[in-house]
């Protein structure tokens, strides 16, 4: 079985500056993989390359064994990859329910239909209700997303990401800016909704990472300097020097 | 922004739709002023046109400066179709002839829309303006099709009368317009309740996120524009039937600006906004236009005030009262509102007087200095009318400030009460 995501010599330059410098990485199906690294290491850029937000400069990215480099975000999404954003990226003026339902429409095959009545789409409505239930926002069903609390918006962000049933999920700092209890809830939520899926996560909170991740890759100045199970990452000298030792969080 | 929720047995919705249909049907029987039928026909067509425009502006977040391209080309294709039918080239019932316009709207929506919808925001607005100018320029380059400056004329009374309907009398055309307007309104409302309609909202609110849930934002905008083009084309076809002439004005920038103003005045954030907007807009153009040359000035001023103080349009002004009515708090507003109307009337009379006197002075002071205003006769060359008008304007402005502040205070209290109740 081919890897869920495979990066081959992925390189990205902005102008003359190389932000990602030849990253090779293979993440098998069903693995929960965390990417860590100091600020400016290129973690978010890496996510933007995988999800099609930015084009690659060189190299190739394979999703379930098929190259997706050069594809647009919606094409990659249709192939089963979905992502969340570090800065909350939801449909602010729509209700929680509408947010989630928009995220399930394509995967259920309704595409650009103007001959189906939304109210009559049983499968889409049920799936949207189920997602709201799992992210704990059922009580907020008809609230405009823009007026939710920060933690609720982060949960909705994850809800939109998983709603379409993608099997590869990318979460960009899902617990950033959260309190201790909110973080604990978020970890539970992430664990629950990514069951049986491949998860790739950028995160700063070491507690969260060691809690969730099966494997950790350390990105420093656009290069992966180590990729291993958490216990080995903790003991890795190069990692300690480059990252853990110098950063407090 | 409120969102219309689907609930088939919603009494309020039935009242609004039923009331609209009833009004359209009975109004020409009640109002008998000379221009009534002209005005009502304009409003009926305007409703279709403005609702189609709002698929772009309100639903899809696309500010178009060239929507008349689709209605205008629809009108031109309809006029040529009518002329061919009357020559006996082919048979097609006049009742369905607006569909020719709709089809033209789709075709040109596909041709122009693909480029226009590649980008949203300012780029979209600029490209739509450019295409509008191009098509308007074509109307002079291809006189064979566009009829040059004189336009293309036609005769809608063709074929055998069906149940006595010849479409000769204006009233018959009016009811044809009403029929089409109601069908188009229902169809366009239904569109807002489909996956494409909802994704148009999503692309409007957050195009990037829409791409990451599997939607090509270009395709969503493109399909929305093509469908809007279809309805705009139908409006154009009805315009052709109504006037029996199509001129370059139909594709012009002025028409594109008009539909933007009508939609915005009514309220782009509400489905019914453009309906209200069309009523207000054509009342200003035709009814006010019948009594004063300054109608465009008043329309411009109204547009300005709406943009500045009620950017959600008339529909938002109505909608903001719904929770107040539900909470039974309207009684707190009646007095300040009455005061505002009274003082505002003084202000308005002052303003209108000054504008009318100025118009009369600059246009006819030499030949006919006498004029009549609010049943007072006077000479515009005298100083007194100017002084009185200016006095009313300034005095009205000062006293209406007090009334306006009272409205503000009353609303402040109401918001407070509603918040307290919501918290309790």
mmCIF file with all atom_site columns, N, CA, C and O in Angstrom, chain A residues 62-108:
data_model
loop_
_atom_site.group_PDB
_atom_site.id
_atom_site.type_symbol
_atom_site.label_atom_id
_atom_site.label_alt_id
_atom_site.label_comp_id
_atom_site.label_asym_id
_atom_site.label_entity_id
_atom_site.label_seq_id
_atom_site.pdbx_PDB_ins_code
_atom_site.Cartn_x
_atom_site.Cartn_y
_atom_site.Cartn_z
_atom_site.occupancy
_atom_site.B_iso_or_equiv
_atom_site.pdbx_formal_charge
_atom_site.auth_seq_id
_atom_site.auth_comp_id
_atom_site.auth_asym_id
_atom_site.auth_atom_id
_atom_site.pdbx_PDB_model_num
ATOM 1   N N  . UNK A 1 62  ? 3.043   13.255 -3.544  1.00 0.00 ? 62  UNK A N  1
ATOM 2   C CA . UNK A 1 62  ? 2.111   12.204 -3.930  1.00 0.00 ? 62  UNK A CA 1
ATOM 3   C C  . UNK A 1 62  ? 1.077   11.996 -2.839  1.00 0.00 ? 62  UNK A C  1
ATOM 4   O O  . UNK A 1 62  ? 1.413   11.893 -1.661  1.00 0.00 ? 62  UNK A O  1
ATOM 5   N N  . UNK A 1 63  ? -0.175  11.942 -3.249  1.00 0.00 ? 63  UNK A N  1
ATOM 6   C CA . UNK A 1 63  ? -1.267  11.664 -2.313  1.00 0.00 ? 63  UNK A CA 1
ATOM 7   C C  . UNK A 1 63  ? -1.796  10.286 -2.674  1.00 0.00 ? 63  UNK A C  1
ATOM 8   O O  . UNK A 1 63  ? -2.260  10.074 -3.805  1.00 0.00 ? 63  UNK A O  1
ATOM 9   N N  . UNK A 1 64  ? -1.706  9.352  -1.748  1.00 0.00 ? 64  UNK A N  1
ATOM 10  C CA . UNK A 1 64  ? -2.093  7.954  -1.989  1.00 0.00 ? 64  UNK A CA 1
ATOM 11  C C  . UNK A 1 64  ? -1.437  7.411  -3.264  1.00 0.00 ? 64  UNK A C  1
ATOM 12  O O  . UNK A 1 64  ? -2.058  6.710  -4.050  1.00 0.00 ? 64  UNK A O  1
ATOM 13  N N  . UNK A 1 65  ? -0.171  7.798  -3.472  1.00 0.00 ? 65  UNK A N  1
ATOM 14  C CA . UNK A 1 65  ? 0.592   7.258  -4.592  1.00 0.00 ? 65  UNK A CA 1
ATOM 15  C C  . UNK A 1 65  ? 0.433   8.011  -5.912  1.00 0.00 ? 65  UNK A C  1
ATOM 16  O O  . UNK A 1 65  ? 1.056   7.664  -6.898  1.00 0.00 ? 65  UNK A O  1
ATOM 17  N N  . UNK A 1 66  ? -0.412  9.045  -5.908  1.00 0.00 ? 66  UNK A N  1
ATOM 18  C CA . UNK A 1 66  ? -0.635  9.788  -7.150  1.00 0.00 ? 66  UNK A CA 1
ATOM 19  C C  . UNK A 1 66  ? -0.127  11.215 -6.987  1.00 0.00 ? 66  UNK A C  1
ATOM 20  O O  . UNK A 1 66  ? -0.398  11.868 -5.975  1.00 0.00 ? 66  UNK A O  1
ATOM 21  N N  . UNK A 1 67  ? 0.617   11.702 -7.985  1.00 0.00 ? 67  UNK A N  1
ATOM 22  C CA . UNK A 1 67  ? 1.177   13.046 -7.888  1.00 0.00 ? 67  UNK A CA 1
ATOM 23  C C  . UNK A 1 67  ? 0.072   14.100 -7.859  1.00 0.00 ? 67  UNK A C  1
ATOM 24  O O  . UNK A 1 67  ? -0.870  14.057 -8.641  1.00 0.00 ? 67  UNK A O  1
ATOM 25  N N  . UNK A 1 68  ? 0.181   15.028 -6.929  1.00 0.00 ? 68  UNK A N  1
ATOM 26  C CA . UNK A 1 68  ? -0.794  16.124 -6.852  1.00 0.00 ? 68  UNK A CA 1
ATOM 27  C C  . UNK A 1 68  ? -0.124  17.479 -7.038  1.00 0.00 ? 68  UNK A C  1
ATOM 28  O O  . UNK A 1 68  ? -0.768  18.518 -6.883  1.00 0.00 ? 68  UNK A O  1
ATOM 29  N N  . UNK A 1 69  ? 1.176   17.467 -7.381  1.00 0.00 ? 69  UNK A N  1
ATOM 30  C CA . UNK A 1 69  ? 1.833   18.767 -7.515  1.00 0.00 ? 69  UNK A CA 1
ATOM 31  C C  . UNK A 1 69  ? 1.297   19.460 -8.765  1.00 0.00 ? 69  UNK A C  1
ATOM 32  O O  . UNK A 1 69  ? 1.068   18.826 -9.789  1.00 0.00 ? 69  UNK A O  1
ATOM 33  N N  . UNK A 1 70  ? 1.063   20.739 -8.656  1.00 0.00 ? 70  UNK A N  1
ATOM 34  C CA . UNK A 1 70  ? 0.510   21.514 -9.766  1.00 0.00 ? 70  UNK A CA 1
ATOM 35  C C  . UNK A 1 70  ? -1.009  21.568 -9.758  1.00 0.00 ? 70  UNK A C  1
ATOM 36  O O  . UNK A 1 70  ? -1.599  22.320 -10.515 1.00 0.00 ? 70  UNK A O  1
ATOM 37  N N  . UNK A 1 71  ? -1.642  20.751 -8.906  1.00 0.00 ? 71  UNK A N  1
ATOM 38  C CA . UNK A 1 71  ? -3.103  20.793 -8.838  1.00 0.00 ? 71  UNK A CA 1
ATOM 39  C C  . UNK A 1 71  ? -3.562  21.949 -7.965  1.00 0.00 ? 71  UNK A C  1
ATOM 40  O O  . UNK A 1 71  ? -2.849  22.416 -7.092  1.00 0.00 ? 71  UNK A O  1
ATOM 41  N N  . UNK A 1 72  ? -4.803  22.397 -8.208  1.00 0.00 ? 72  UNK A N  1
ATOM 42  C CA . UNK A 1 72  ? -5.364  23.482 -7.413  1.00 0.00 ? 72  UNK A CA 1
ATOM 43  C C  . UNK A 1 72  ? -5.926  22.924 -6.111  1.00 0.00 ? 72  UNK A C  1
ATOM 44  O O  . UNK A 1 72  ? -6.218  21.720 -6.018  1.00 0.00 ? 72  UNK A O  1
ATOM 45  N N  . UNK A 1 73  ? -6.096  23.794 -5.095  1.00 0.00 ? 73  UNK A N  1
ATOM 46  C CA . UNK A 1 73  ? -6.586  23.319 -3.797  1.00 0.00 ? 73  UNK A CA 1
ATOM 47  C C  . UNK A 1 73  ? -7.853  22.469 -3.900  1.00 0.00 ? 73  UNK A C  1
ATOM 48  O O  . UNK A 1 73  ? -7.958  21.422 -3.261  1.00 0.00 ? 73  UNK A O  1
ATOM 49  N N  . UNK A 1 74  ? -8.825  22.906 -4.737  1.00 0.00 ? 74  UNK A N  1
ATOM 50  C CA . UNK A 1 74  ? -10.078 22.148 -4.782  1.00 0.00 ? 74  UNK A CA 1
ATOM 51  C C  . UNK A 1 74  ? -9.885  20.781 -5.420  1.00 0.00 ? 74  UNK A C  1
ATOM 52  O O  . UNK A 1 74  ? -10.574 19.832 -5.070  1.00 0.00 ? 74  UNK A O  1
ATOM 53  N N  . UNK A 1 75  ? -8.897  20.679 -6.344  1.00 0.00 ? 75  UNK A N  1
ATOM 54  C CA . UNK A 1 75  ? -8.651  19.377 -6.969  1.00 0.00 ? 75  UNK A CA 1
ATOM 55  C C  . UNK A 1 75  ? -8.013  18.415 -5.971  1.00 0.00 ? 75  UNK A C  1
ATOM 56  O O  . UNK A 1 75  ? -8.355  17.233 -5.917  1.00 0.00 ? 75  UNK A O  1
ATOM 57  N N  . UNK A 1 76  ? -7.093  18.951 -5.165  1.00 0.00 ? 76  UNK A N  1
ATOM 58  C CA . UNK A 1 76  ? -6.446  18.115 -4.151  1.00 0.00 ? 76  UNK A CA 1
ATOM 59  C C  . UNK A 1 76  ? -7.473  17.703 -3.098  1.00 0.00 ? 76  UNK A C  1
ATOM 60  O O  . UNK A 1 76  ? -7.507  16.556 -2.658  1.00 0.00 ? 76  UNK A O  1
ATOM 61  N N  . UNK A 1 77  ? -8.350  18.638 -2.733  1.00 0.00 ? 77  UNK A N  1
ATOM 62  C CA . UNK A 1 77  ? -9.400  18.323 -1.759  1.00 0.00 ? 77  UNK A CA 1
ATOM 63  C C  . UNK A 1 77  ? -10.290 17.195 -2.267  1.00 0.00 ? 77  UNK A C  1
ATOM 64  O O  . UNK A 1 77  ? -10.653 16.285 -1.526  1.00 0.00 ? 77  UNK A O  1
ATOM 65  N N  . UNK A 1 78  ? -10.618 17.243 -3.556  1.00 0.00 ? 78  UNK A N  1
ATOM 66  C CA . UNK A 1 78  ? -11.488 16.205 -4.117  1.00 0.00 ? 78  UNK A CA 1
ATOM 67  C C  . UNK A 1 78  ? -10.815 14.846 -4.126  1.00 0.00 ? 78  UNK A C  1
ATOM 68  O O  . UNK A 1 78  ? -11.472 13.819 -4.195  1.00 0.00 ? 78  UNK A O  1
ATOM 69  N N  . UNK A 1 79  ? -9.465  14.822 -4.065  1.00 0.00 ? 79  UNK A N  1
ATOM 70  C CA . UNK A 1 79  ? -8.750  13.549 -4.027  1.00 0.00 ? 79  UNK A CA 1
ATOM 71  C C  . UNK A 1 79  ? -8.622  13.015 -2.602  1.00 0.00 ? 79  UNK A C  1
ATOM 72  O O  . UNK A 1 79  ? -7.955  12.013 -2.372  1.00 0.00 ? 79  UNK A O  1
ATOM 73  N N  . UNK A 1 80  ? -9.216  13.727 -1.647  1.00 0.00 ? 80  UNK A N  1
ATOM 74  C CA . UNK A 1 80  ? -9.278  13.170 -0.300  1.00 0.00 ? 80  UNK A CA 1
ATOM 75  C C  . UNK A 1 80  ? -8.336  13.789 0.712   1.00 0.00 ? 80  UNK A C  1
ATOM 76  O O  . UNK A 1 80  ? -7.984  13.165 1.706   1.00 0.00 ? 80  UNK A O  1
ATOM 77  N N  . UNK A 1 81  ? -7.894  15.033 0.464   1.00 0.00 ? 81  UNK A N  1
ATOM 78  C CA . UNK A 1 81  ? -7.062  15.713 1.454   1.00 0.00 ? 81  UNK A CA 1
ATOM 79  C C  . UNK A 1 81  ? -7.757  16.986 1.904   1.00 0.00 ? 81  UNK A C  1
ATOM 80  O O  . UNK A 1 81  ? -8.256  17.753 1.082   1.00 0.00 ? 81  UNK A O  1
ATOM 81  N N  . UNK A 1 82  ? -7.825  17.180 3.197   1.00 0.00 ? 82  UNK A N  1
ATOM 82  C CA . UNK A 1 82  ? -8.493  18.370 3.708   1.00 0.00 ? 82  UNK A CA 1
ATOM 83  C C  . UNK A 1 82  ? -7.621  19.006 4.772   1.00 0.00 ? 82  UNK A C  1
ATOM 84  O O  . UNK A 1 82  ? -6.904  18.313 5.484   1.00 0.00 ? 82  UNK A O  1
ATOM 85  N N  . UNK A 1 83  ? -7.691  20.318 4.893   1.00 0.00 ? 83  UNK A N  1
ATOM 86  C CA . UNK A 1 83  ? -6.808  21.002 5.839   1.00 0.00 ? 83  UNK A CA 1
ATOM 87  C C  . UNK A 1 83  ? -7.553  22.051 6.656   1.00 0.00 ? 83  UNK A C  1
ATOM 88  O O  . UNK A 1 83  ? -8.589  22.572 6.242   1.00 0.00 ? 83  UNK A O  1
ATOM 89  N N  . UNK A 1 84  ? -6.977  22.354 7.813   1.00 0.00 ? 84  UNK A N  1
ATOM 90  C CA . UNK A 1 84  ? -7.471  23.480 8.602   1.00 0.00 ? 84  UNK A CA 1
ATOM 91  C C  . UNK A 1 84  ? -6.422  24.581 8.553   1.00 0.00 ? 84  UNK A C  1
ATOM 92  O O  . UNK A 1 84  ? -5.326  24.383 8.048   1.00 0.00 ? 84  UNK A O  1
ATOM 93  N N  . UNK A 1 85  ? -6.772  25.733 9.097   1.00 0.00 ? 85  UNK A N  1
ATOM 94  C CA . UNK A 1 85  ? -5.867  26.875 9.017   1.00 0.00 ? 85  UNK A CA 1
ATOM 95  C C  . UNK A 1 85  ? -5.457  27.354 10.403  1.00 0.00 ? 85  UNK A C  1
ATOM 96  O O  . UNK A 1 85  ? -6.202  27.238 11.372  1.00 0.00 ? 85  UNK A O  1
ATOM 97  N N  . UNK A 1 86  ? -4.258  27.928 10.449  1.00 0.00 ? 86  UNK A N  1
ATOM 98  C CA . UNK A 1 86  ? -3.728  28.454 11.699  1.00 0.00 ? 86  UNK A CA 1
ATOM 99  C C  . UNK A 1 86  ? -4.566  29.638 12.158  1.00 0.00 ? 86  UNK A C  1
ATOM 100 O O  . UNK A 1 86  ? -4.923  29.753 13.323  1.00 0.00 ? 86  UNK A O  1
ATOM 101 N N  . UNK A 1 87  ? -4.911  30.520 11.222  1.00 0.00 ? 87  UNK A N  1
ATOM 102 C CA . UNK A 1 87  ? -5.821  31.634 11.516  1.00 0.00 ? 87  UNK A CA 1
ATOM 103 C C  . UNK A 1 87  ? -7.206  31.188 11.060  1.00 0.00 ? 87  UNK A C  1
ATOM 104 O O  . UNK A 1 87  ? -7.378  30.795 9.906   1.00 0.00 ? 87  UNK A O  1
ATOM 105 N N  . UNK A 1 88  ? -8.159  31.222 11.990  1.00 0.00 ? 88  UNK A N  1
ATOM 106 C CA . UNK A 1 88  ? -9.486  30.666 11.727  1.00 0.00 ? 88  UNK A CA 1
ATOM 107 C C  . UNK A 1 88  ? -10.040 31.131 10.388  1.00 0.00 ? 88  UNK A C  1
ATOM 108 O O  . UNK A 1 88  ? -10.063 32.319 10.084  1.00 0.00 ? 88  UNK A O  1
ATOM 109 N N  . UNK A 1 89  ? -10.464 30.168 9.582   1.00 0.00 ? 89  UNK A N  1
ATOM 110 C CA . UNK A 1 89  ? -10.866 30.423 8.208   1.00 0.00 ? 89  UNK A CA 1
ATOM 111 C C  . UNK A 1 89  ? -12.210 29.746 7.963   1.00 0.00 ? 89  UNK A C  1
ATOM 112 O O  . UNK A 1 89  ? -12.286 28.655 7.434   1.00 0.00 ? 89  UNK A O  1
ATOM 113 N N  . UNK A 1 90  ? -13.275 30.429 8.400   1.00 0.00 ? 90  UNK A N  1
ATOM 114 C CA . UNK A 1 90  ? -14.621 29.851 8.305   1.00 0.00 ? 90  UNK A CA 1
ATOM 115 C C  . UNK A 1 90  ? -15.526 30.812 7.549   1.00 0.00 ? 90  UNK A C  1
ATOM 116 O O  . UNK A 1 90  ? -15.095 31.898 7.178   1.00 0.00 ? 90  UNK A O  1
ATOM 117 N N  . UNK A 1 91  ? -16.764 30.402 7.297   1.00 0.00 ? 91  UNK A N  1
ATOM 118 C CA . UNK A 1 91  ? -17.716 31.297 6.636   1.00 0.00 ? 91  UNK A CA 1
ATOM 119 C C  . UNK A 1 91  ? -18.415 32.110 7.719   1.00 0.00 ? 91  UNK A C  1
ATOM 120 O O  . UNK A 1 91  ? -19.412 31.688 8.289   1.00 0.00 ? 91  UNK A O  1
ATOM 121 N N  . UNK A 1 92  ? -17.862 33.297 7.993   1.00 0.00 ? 92  UNK A N  1
ATOM 122 C CA . UNK A 1 92  ? -18.251 34.094 9.157   1.00 0.00 ? 92  UNK A CA 1
ATOM 123 C C  . UNK A 1 92  ? -19.742 34.424 9.221   1.00 0.00 ? 92  UNK A C  1
ATOM 124 O O  . UNK A 1 92  ? -20.334 34.447 10.278  1.00 0.00 ? 92  UNK A O  1
ATOM 125 N N  . UNK A 1 93  ? -20.334 34.738 8.054   1.00 0.00 ? 93  UNK A N  1
ATOM 126 C CA . UNK A 1 93  ? -21.712 35.226 8.073   1.00 0.00 ? 93  UNK A CA 1
ATOM 127 C C  . UNK A 1 93  ? -22.737 34.095 8.041   1.00 0.00 ? 93  UNK A C  1
ATOM 128 O O  . UNK A 1 93  ? -23.918 34.337 8.128   1.00 0.00 ? 93  UNK A O  1
ATOM 129 N N  . UNK A 1 94  ? -22.263 32.863 7.873   1.00 0.00 ? 94  UNK A N  1
ATOM 130 C CA . UNK A 1 94  ? -23.203 31.742 7.817   1.00 0.00 ? 94  UNK A CA 1
ATOM 131 C C  . UNK A 1 94  ? -23.313 31.079 9.185   1.00 0.00 ? 94  UNK A C  1
ATOM 132 O O  . UNK A 1 94  ? -22.406 31.157 10.004  1.00 0.00 ? 94  UNK A O  1
ATOM 133 N N  . UNK A 1 95  ? -24.444 30.380 9.373   1.00 0.00 ? 95  UNK A N  1
ATOM 134 C CA . UNK A 1 95  ? -24.630 29.672 10.633  1.00 0.00 ? 95  UNK A CA 1
ATOM 135 C C  . UNK A 1 95  ? -23.665 28.488 10.704  1.00 0.00 ? 95  UNK A C  1
ATOM 136 O O  . UNK A 1 95  ? -23.081 28.080 9.690   1.00 0.00 ? 95  UNK A O  1
ATOM 137 N N  . UNK A 1 96  ? -23.503 27.956 11.916  1.00 0.00 ? 96  UNK A N  1
ATOM 138 C CA . UNK A 1 96  ? -22.642 26.797 12.124  1.00 0.00 ? 96  UNK A CA 1
ATOM 139 C C  . UNK A 1 96  ? -23.080 25.655 11.195  1.00 0.00 ? 96  UNK A C  1
ATOM 140 O O  . UNK A 1 96  ? -22.268 25.036 10.505  1.00 0.00 ? 96  UNK A O  1
ATOM 141 N N  . UNK A 1 97  ? -24.381 25.422 11.155  1.00 0.00 ? 97  UNK A N  1
ATOM 142 C CA . UNK A 1 97  ? -24.915 24.349 10.326  1.00 0.00 ? 97  UNK A CA 1
ATOM 143 C C  . UNK A 1 97  ? -24.577 24.563 8.850   1.00 0.00 ? 97  UNK A C  1
ATOM 144 O O  . UNK A 1 97  ? -24.110 23.651 8.162   1.00 0.00 ? 97  UNK A O  1
ATOM 145 N N  . UNK A 1 98  ? -24.777 25.794 8.366   1.00 0.00 ? 98  UNK A N  1
ATOM 146 C CA . UNK A 1 98  ? -24.488 26.081 6.952   1.00 0.00 ? 98  UNK A CA 1
ATOM 147 C C  . UNK A 1 98  ? -23.000 25.894 6.653   1.00 0.00 ? 98  UNK A C  1
ATOM 148 O O  . UNK A 1 98  ? -22.630 25.401 5.598   1.00 0.00 ? 98  UNK A O  1
ATOM 149 N N  . UNK A 1 99  ? -22.148 26.317 7.597   1.00 0.00 ? 99  UNK A N  1
ATOM 150 C CA . UNK A 1 99  ? -20.706 26.123 7.443   1.00 0.00 ? 99  UNK A CA 1
ATOM 151 C C  . UNK A 1 99  ? -20.375 24.664 7.192   1.00 0.00 ? 99  UNK A C  1
ATOM 152 O O  . UNK A 1 99  ? -19.661 24.324 6.256   1.00 0.00 ? 99  UNK A O  1
ATOM 153 N N  . UNK A 1 100 ? -20.928 23.811 8.058   1.00 0.00 ? 100 UNK A N  1
ATOM 154 C CA . UNK A 1 100 ? -20.598 22.394 7.964   1.00 0.00 ? 100 UNK A CA 1
ATOM 155 C C  . UNK A 1 100 ? -21.222 21.791 6.709   1.00 0.00 ? 100 UNK A C  1
ATOM 156 O O  . UNK A 1 100 ? -20.603 20.997 6.008   1.00 0.00 ? 100 UNK A O  1
ATOM 157 N N  . UNK A 1 101 ? -22.456 22.203 6.404   1.00 0.00 ? 101 UNK A N  1
ATOM 158 C CA . UNK A 1 101 ? -23.115 21.613 5.234   1.00 0.00 ? 101 UNK A CA 1
ATOM 159 C C  . UNK A 1 101 ? -22.383 21.977 3.944   1.00 0.00 ? 101 UNK A C  1
ATOM 160 O O  . UNK A 1 101 ? -22.255 21.146 3.050   1.00 0.00 ? 101 UNK A O  1
ATOM 161 N N  . UNK A 1 102 ? -21.877 23.228 3.866   1.00 0.00 ? 102 UNK A N  1
ATOM 162 C CA . UNK A 1 102 ? -21.099 23.608 2.684   1.00 0.00 ? 102 UNK A CA 1
ATOM 163 C C  . UNK A 1 102 ? -19.905 22.680 2.496   1.00 0.00 ? 102 UNK A C  1
ATOM 164 O O  . UNK A 1 102 ? -19.483 22.411 1.375   1.00 0.00 ? 102 UNK A O  1
ATOM 165 N N  . UNK A 1 103 ? -19.373 22.193 3.614   1.00 0.00 ? 103 UNK A N  1
ATOM 166 C CA . UNK A 1 103 ? -18.176 21.361 3.553   1.00 0.00 ? 103 UNK A CA 1
ATOM 167 C C  . UNK A 1 103 ? -18.490 19.917 3.174   1.00 0.00 ? 103 UNK A C  1
ATOM 168 O O  . UNK A 1 103 ? -17.580 19.156 2.851   1.00 0.00 ? 103 UNK A O  1
ATOM 169 N N  . UNK A 1 104 ? -19.759 19.500 3.218   1.00 0.00 ? 104 UNK A N  1
ATOM 170 C CA . UNK A 1 104 ? -20.074 18.110 2.851   1.00 0.00 ? 104 UNK A CA 1
ATOM 171 C C  . UNK A 1 104 ? -20.647 18.009 1.431   1.00 0.00 ? 104 UNK A C  1
ATOM 172 O O  . UNK A 1 104 ? -20.708 16.925 0.855   1.00 0.00 ? 104 UNK A O  1
ATOM 173 N N  . UNK A 1 105 ? -21.079 19.136 0.848   1.00 0.00 ? 105 UNK A N  1
ATOM 174 C CA . UNK A 1 105 ? -21.827 19.085 -0.417  1.00 0.00 ? 105 UNK A CA 1
ATOM 175 C C  . UNK A 1 105 ? -21.038 18.425 -1.550  1.00 0.00 ? 105 UNK A C  1
ATOM 176 O O  . UNK A 1 105 ? -21.549 17.559 -2.250  1.00 0.00 ? 105 UNK A O  1
ATOM 177 N N  . UNK A 1 106 ? -19.789 18.842 -1.717  1.00 0.00 ? 106 UNK A N  1
ATOM 178 C CA . UNK A 1 106 ? -19.045 18.308 -2.859  1.00 0.00 ? 106 UNK A CA 1
ATOM 179 C C  . UNK A 1 106 ? -18.834 16.807 -2.722  1.00 0.00 ? 106 UNK A C  1
ATOM 180 O O  . UNK A 1 106 ? -19.066 16.048 -3.674  1.00 0.00 ? 106 UNK A O  1
ATOM 181 N N  . UNK A 1 107 ? -18.422 16.372 -1.534  1.00 0.00 ? 107 UNK A N  1
ATOM 182 C CA . UNK A 1 107 ? -18.082 14.964 -1.369  1.00 0.00 ? 107 UNK A CA 1
ATOM 183 C C  . UNK A 1 107 ? -19.309 14.071 -1.549  1.00 0.00 ? 107 UNK A C  1
ATOM 184 O O  . UNK A 1 107 ? -19.187 12.905 -1.890  1.00 0.00 ? 107 UNK A O  1
ATOM 185 N N  . UNK A 1 108 ? -20.509 14.613 -1.340  1.00 0.00 ? 108 UNK A N  1
ATOM 186 C CA . UNK A 1 108 ? -21.713 13.809 -1.536  1.00 0.00 ? 108 UNK A CA 1
ATOM 187 C C  . UNK A 1 108 ? -22.207 13.888 -2.987  1.00 0.00 ? 108 UNK A C  1
ATOM 188 O O  . UNK A 1 108 ? -23.252 13.346 -3.333  1.00 0.00 ? 108 UNK A O  1
#
